XYZ file of C-alpha atoms in Angstrom:
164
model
C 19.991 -55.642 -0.734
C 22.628 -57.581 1.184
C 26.556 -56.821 0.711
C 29.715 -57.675 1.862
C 32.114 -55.865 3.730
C 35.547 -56.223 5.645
C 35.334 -55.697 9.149
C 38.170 -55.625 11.223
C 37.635 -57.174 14.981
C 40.686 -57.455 16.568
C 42.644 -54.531 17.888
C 46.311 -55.625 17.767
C 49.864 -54.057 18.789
C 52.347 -54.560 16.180
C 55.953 -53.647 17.033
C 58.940 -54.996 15.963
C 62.471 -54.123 14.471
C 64.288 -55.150 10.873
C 67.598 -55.085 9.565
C 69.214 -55.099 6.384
C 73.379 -55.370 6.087
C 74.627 -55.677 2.647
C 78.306 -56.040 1.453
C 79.599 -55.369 -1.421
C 83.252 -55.872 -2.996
C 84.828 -55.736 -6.612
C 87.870 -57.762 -7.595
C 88.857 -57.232 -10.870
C 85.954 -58.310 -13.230
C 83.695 -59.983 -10.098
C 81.504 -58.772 -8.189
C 81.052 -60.558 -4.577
C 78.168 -59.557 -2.526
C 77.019 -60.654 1.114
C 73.618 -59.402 2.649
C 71.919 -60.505 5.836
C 68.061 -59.611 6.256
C 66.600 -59.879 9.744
C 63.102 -59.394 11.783
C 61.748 -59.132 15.126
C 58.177 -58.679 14.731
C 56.005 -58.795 18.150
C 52.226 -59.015 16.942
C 49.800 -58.990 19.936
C 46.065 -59.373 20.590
C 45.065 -56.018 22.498
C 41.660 -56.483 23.015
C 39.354 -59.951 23.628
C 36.552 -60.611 21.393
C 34.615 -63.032 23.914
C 34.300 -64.407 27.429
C 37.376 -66.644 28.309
C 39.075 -65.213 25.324
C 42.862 -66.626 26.036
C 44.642 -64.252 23.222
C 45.049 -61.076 25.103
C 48.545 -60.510 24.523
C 49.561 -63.477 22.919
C 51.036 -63.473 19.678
C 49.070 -63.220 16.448
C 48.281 -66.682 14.901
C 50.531 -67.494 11.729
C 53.384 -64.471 12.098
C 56.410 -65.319 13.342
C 58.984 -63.229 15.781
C 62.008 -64.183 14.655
C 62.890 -64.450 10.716
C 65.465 -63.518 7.774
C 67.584 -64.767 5.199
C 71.491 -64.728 4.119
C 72.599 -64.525 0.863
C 76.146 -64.655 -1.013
C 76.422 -64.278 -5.113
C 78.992 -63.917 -7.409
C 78.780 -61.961 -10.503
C 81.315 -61.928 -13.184
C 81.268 -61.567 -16.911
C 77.267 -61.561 -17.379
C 77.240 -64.456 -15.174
C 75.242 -64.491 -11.560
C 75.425 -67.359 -9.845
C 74.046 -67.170 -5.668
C 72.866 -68.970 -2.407
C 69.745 -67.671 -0.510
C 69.454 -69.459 3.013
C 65.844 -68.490 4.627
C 64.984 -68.911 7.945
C 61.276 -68.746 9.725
C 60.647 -69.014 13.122
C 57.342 -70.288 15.543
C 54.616 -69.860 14.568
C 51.698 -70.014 16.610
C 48.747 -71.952 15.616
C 46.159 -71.444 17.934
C 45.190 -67.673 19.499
C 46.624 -68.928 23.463
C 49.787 -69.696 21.635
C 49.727 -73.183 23.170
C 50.196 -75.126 19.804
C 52.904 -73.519 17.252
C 54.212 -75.007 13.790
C 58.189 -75.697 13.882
C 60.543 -73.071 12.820
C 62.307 -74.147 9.341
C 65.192 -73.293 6.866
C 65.121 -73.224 3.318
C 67.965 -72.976 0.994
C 68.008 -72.215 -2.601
C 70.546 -71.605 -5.692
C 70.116 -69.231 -8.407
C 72.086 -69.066 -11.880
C 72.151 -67.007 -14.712
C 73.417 -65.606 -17.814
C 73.206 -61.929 -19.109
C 73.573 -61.389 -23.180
C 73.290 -57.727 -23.967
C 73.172 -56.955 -27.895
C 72.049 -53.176 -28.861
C 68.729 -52.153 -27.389
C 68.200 -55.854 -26.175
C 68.666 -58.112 -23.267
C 68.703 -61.808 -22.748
C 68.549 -63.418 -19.043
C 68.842 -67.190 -19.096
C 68.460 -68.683 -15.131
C 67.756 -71.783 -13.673
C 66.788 -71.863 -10.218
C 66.816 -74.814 -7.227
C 64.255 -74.500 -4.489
C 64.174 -75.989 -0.913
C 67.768 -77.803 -1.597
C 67.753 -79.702 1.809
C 64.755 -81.170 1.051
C 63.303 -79.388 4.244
C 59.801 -80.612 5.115
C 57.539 -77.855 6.539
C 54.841 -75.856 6.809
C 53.577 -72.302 6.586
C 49.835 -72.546 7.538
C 48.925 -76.085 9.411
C 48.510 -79.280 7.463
C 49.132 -77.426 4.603
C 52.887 -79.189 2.773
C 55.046 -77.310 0.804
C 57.238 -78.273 -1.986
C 60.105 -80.200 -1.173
C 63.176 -79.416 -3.460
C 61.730 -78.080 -6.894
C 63.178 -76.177 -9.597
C 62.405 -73.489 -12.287
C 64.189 -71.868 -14.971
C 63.494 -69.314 -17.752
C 64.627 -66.690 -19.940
C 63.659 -63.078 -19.804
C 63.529 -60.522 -23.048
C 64.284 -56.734 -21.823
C 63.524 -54.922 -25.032
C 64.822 -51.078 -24.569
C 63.748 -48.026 -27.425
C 66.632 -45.785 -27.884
C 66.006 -42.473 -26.469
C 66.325 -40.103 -29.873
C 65.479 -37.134 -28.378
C 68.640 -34.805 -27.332
């Protein structure tokens, strides 16, 4: 009897520091909101694995140092309407580090509509994806959408709670 089982070969050093800043103001009826998302993540190789082995302490393969995202929105009257702007940094595509994919941005609006009646809740949204266009990558020779869209609408059904 033969089986399969994860084995972990690599012993690796992750360290790293994230933020999160988030501002929030009321004017009358609207709601503005600003937050800012940010990472430092250092991901090394601790140990080799063979002869020659050029990843000791190089970075791990596919996670990048530097990345994080803005985003602004506007809510007022059941109405959200907001701008997400992403950005990912190196990342390295080979173990000595010596060959990397380019860092990108990615930008992307988001609208909806709330409708609350009784015990129920409507969200209609349509959402734009990757509005620059931005070609990239996030594992090599693998494309990602270019701009792309989706929309929807959510049904929150809520049972009144009876029992006082």
């Amino acid at each position: 009897i033969s089986y399969c089982s994860p084995k972990n070969i690599m012993n690796v050093w992750s360290r790293g520091m994230e933020t999160n800043s988030m501002l929030s103001i009321k004017i009358n009826k609207a709601k503005i909101s600003f937050s800012v998302l940010t990472n430092y993540v250092v991901s090394t190789n601790q140990q080799v694995k063979t002869a020659n082995d050029a990843s000791i302490d190089k970075q791990l393969i596919y996670v990048p140092m530097y990345s994080g995202n803005a985003k602004i929105g506007i809510e007022y009257k059941g109405f959200a309407f907001s701008y997400r702007h992403n950005y990912t940094g190196y990342r390295y595509t080979s173990t000595d580090n010596t060959q990397y994919l380019p860092p990108f941005y990615l930008g992307s609006f988001y609208l909806s509509y709330k409708m609350q009646h009784k015990n129920a809740v409507v969200n209609i949204f349509i959402q734009a994806n990757n509005v620059w266009n931005e070609e990239y990558q996030v594992m090599l020779n693998r494309a990602m959408p270019q701009q792309n869209f989706n929309a929807g609408i959510s049904f929150e059904f809520n049972k009144p709670n009876n029992n006082h």
